[in-house]
C-alpha atoms as a printed R data frame, in Angstrom:
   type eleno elety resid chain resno       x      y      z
1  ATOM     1    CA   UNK     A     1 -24.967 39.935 42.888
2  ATOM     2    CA   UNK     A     2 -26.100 37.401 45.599
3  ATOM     3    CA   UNK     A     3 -25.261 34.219 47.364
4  ATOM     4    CA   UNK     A     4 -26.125 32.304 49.856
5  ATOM     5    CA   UNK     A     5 -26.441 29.189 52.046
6  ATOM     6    CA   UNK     A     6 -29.268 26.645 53.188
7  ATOM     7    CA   UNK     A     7 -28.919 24.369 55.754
8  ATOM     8    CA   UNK     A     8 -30.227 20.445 56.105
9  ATOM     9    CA   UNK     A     9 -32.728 21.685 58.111
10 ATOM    10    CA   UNK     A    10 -34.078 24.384 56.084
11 ATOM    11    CA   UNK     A    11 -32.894 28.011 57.174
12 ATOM    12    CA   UNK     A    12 -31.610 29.824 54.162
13 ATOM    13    CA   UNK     A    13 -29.438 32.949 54.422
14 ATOM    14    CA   UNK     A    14 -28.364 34.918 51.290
15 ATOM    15    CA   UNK     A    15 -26.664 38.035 50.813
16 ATOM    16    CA   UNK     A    16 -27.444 40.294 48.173
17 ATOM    17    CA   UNK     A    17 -26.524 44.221 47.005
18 ATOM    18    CA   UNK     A    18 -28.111 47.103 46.432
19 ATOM    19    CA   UNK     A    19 -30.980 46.406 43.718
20 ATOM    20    CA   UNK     A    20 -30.287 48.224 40.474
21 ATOM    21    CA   UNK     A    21 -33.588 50.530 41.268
22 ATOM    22    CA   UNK     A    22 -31.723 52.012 44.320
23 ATOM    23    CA   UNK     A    23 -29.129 54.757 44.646
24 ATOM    24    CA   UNK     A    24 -26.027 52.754 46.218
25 ATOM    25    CA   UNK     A    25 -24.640 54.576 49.153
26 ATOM    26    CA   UNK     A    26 -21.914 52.835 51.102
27 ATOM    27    CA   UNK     A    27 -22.753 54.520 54.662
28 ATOM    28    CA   UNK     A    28 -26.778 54.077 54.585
29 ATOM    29    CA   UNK     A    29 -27.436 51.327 52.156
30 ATOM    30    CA   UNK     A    30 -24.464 48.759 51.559
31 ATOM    31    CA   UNK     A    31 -26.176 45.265 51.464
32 ATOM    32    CA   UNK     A    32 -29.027 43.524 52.493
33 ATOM    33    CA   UNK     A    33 -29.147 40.280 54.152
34 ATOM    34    CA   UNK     A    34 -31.994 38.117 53.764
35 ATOM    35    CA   UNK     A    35 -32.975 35.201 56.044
36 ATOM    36    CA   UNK     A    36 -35.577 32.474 55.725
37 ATOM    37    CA   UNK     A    37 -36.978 30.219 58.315
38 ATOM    38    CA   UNK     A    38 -39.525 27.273 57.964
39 ATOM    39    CA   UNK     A    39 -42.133 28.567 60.428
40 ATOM    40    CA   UNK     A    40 -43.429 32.144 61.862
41 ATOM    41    CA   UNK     A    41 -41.762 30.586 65.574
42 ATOM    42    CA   UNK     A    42 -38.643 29.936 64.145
43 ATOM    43    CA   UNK     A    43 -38.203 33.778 62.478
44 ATOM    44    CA   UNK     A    44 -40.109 35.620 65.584
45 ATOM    45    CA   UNK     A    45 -36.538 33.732 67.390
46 ATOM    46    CA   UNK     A    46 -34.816 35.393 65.200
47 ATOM    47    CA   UNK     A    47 -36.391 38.836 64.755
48 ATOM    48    CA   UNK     A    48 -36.272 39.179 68.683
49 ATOM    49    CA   UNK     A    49 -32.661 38.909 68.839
50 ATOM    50    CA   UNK     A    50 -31.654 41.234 65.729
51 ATOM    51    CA   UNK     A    51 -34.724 44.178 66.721
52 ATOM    52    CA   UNK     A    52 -32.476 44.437 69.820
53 ATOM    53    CA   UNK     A    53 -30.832 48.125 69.212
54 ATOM    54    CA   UNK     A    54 -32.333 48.240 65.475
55 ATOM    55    CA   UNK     A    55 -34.131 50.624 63.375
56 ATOM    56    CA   UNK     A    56 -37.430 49.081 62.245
57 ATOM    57    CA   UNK     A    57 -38.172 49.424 58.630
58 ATOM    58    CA   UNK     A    58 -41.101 47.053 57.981
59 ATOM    59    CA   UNK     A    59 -42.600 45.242 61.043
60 ATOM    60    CA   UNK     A    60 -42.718 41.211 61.022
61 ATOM    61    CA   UNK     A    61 -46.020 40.680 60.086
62 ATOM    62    CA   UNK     A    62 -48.446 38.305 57.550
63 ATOM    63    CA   UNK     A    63 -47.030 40.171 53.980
64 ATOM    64    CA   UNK     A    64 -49.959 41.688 51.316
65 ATOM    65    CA   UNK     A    65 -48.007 39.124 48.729
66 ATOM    66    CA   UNK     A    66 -48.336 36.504 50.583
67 ATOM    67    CA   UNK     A    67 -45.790 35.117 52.593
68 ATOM    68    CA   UNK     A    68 -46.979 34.290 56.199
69 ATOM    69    CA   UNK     A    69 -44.280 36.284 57.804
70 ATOM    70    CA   UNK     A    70 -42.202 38.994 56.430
71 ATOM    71    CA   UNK     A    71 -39.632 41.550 58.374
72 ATOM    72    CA   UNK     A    72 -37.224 44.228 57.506
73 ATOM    73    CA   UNK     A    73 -34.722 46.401 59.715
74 ATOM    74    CA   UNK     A    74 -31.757 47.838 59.910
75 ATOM    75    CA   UNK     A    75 -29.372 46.173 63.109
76 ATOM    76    CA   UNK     A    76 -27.265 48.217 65.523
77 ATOM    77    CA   UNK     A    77 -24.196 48.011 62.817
78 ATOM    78    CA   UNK     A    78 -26.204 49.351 60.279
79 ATOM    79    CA   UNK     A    79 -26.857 46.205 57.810
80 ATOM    80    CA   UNK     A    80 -30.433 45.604 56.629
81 ATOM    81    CA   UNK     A    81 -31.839 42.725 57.154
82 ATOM    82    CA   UNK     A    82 -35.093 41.411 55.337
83 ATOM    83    CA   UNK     A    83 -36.685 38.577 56.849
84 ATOM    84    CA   UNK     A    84 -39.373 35.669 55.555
85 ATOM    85    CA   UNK     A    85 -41.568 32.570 56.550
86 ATOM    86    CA   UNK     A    86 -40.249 30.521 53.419
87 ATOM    87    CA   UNK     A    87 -43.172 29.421 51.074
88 ATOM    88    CA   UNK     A    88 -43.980 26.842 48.596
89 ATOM    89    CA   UNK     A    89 -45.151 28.662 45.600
């Protein structure tokens, strides 16, 4: 299950669970939260402040899929985050 929230200006944050594919473990893997920005500045703002004290799971950088920007770690508190340049398909 998932929601989330987008904002007059465009950032989009969402919250989703463990996909179906996964094992669900409470301790390593208990949500993800994903956040979208309108430009590769705006996220870098972002990434910068969460990488503080994180593990590093996928480094931000252009994705193979497409998106200009992509992200993924795991913060100090131990929530994933995943982390996009929203696109226009």
């Amino acid at each position: 299950m998932w929601g989330q929230v987008l904002s007059d200006q465009g950032f989009r944050i969402m919250a989703y669970d463990v996909p179906s594919a996964m094992t669900y473990d409470p301790g390593e893997k208990p949500m993800y939260i994903s956040v979208q920005a309108g430009s590769a500045d705006e996220l870098t703002g972002y990434w910068t402040k969460l990488k503080d004290g994180a593990s590093v799971i996928f480094d931000l950088a252009p994705a193979p899929w497409g998106a200009p920007m992509y992200g993924m770690l795991k913060d100090r508190f131990g929530v994933t985050w995943v982390m996009d340049v929203q696109t226009n398909w």
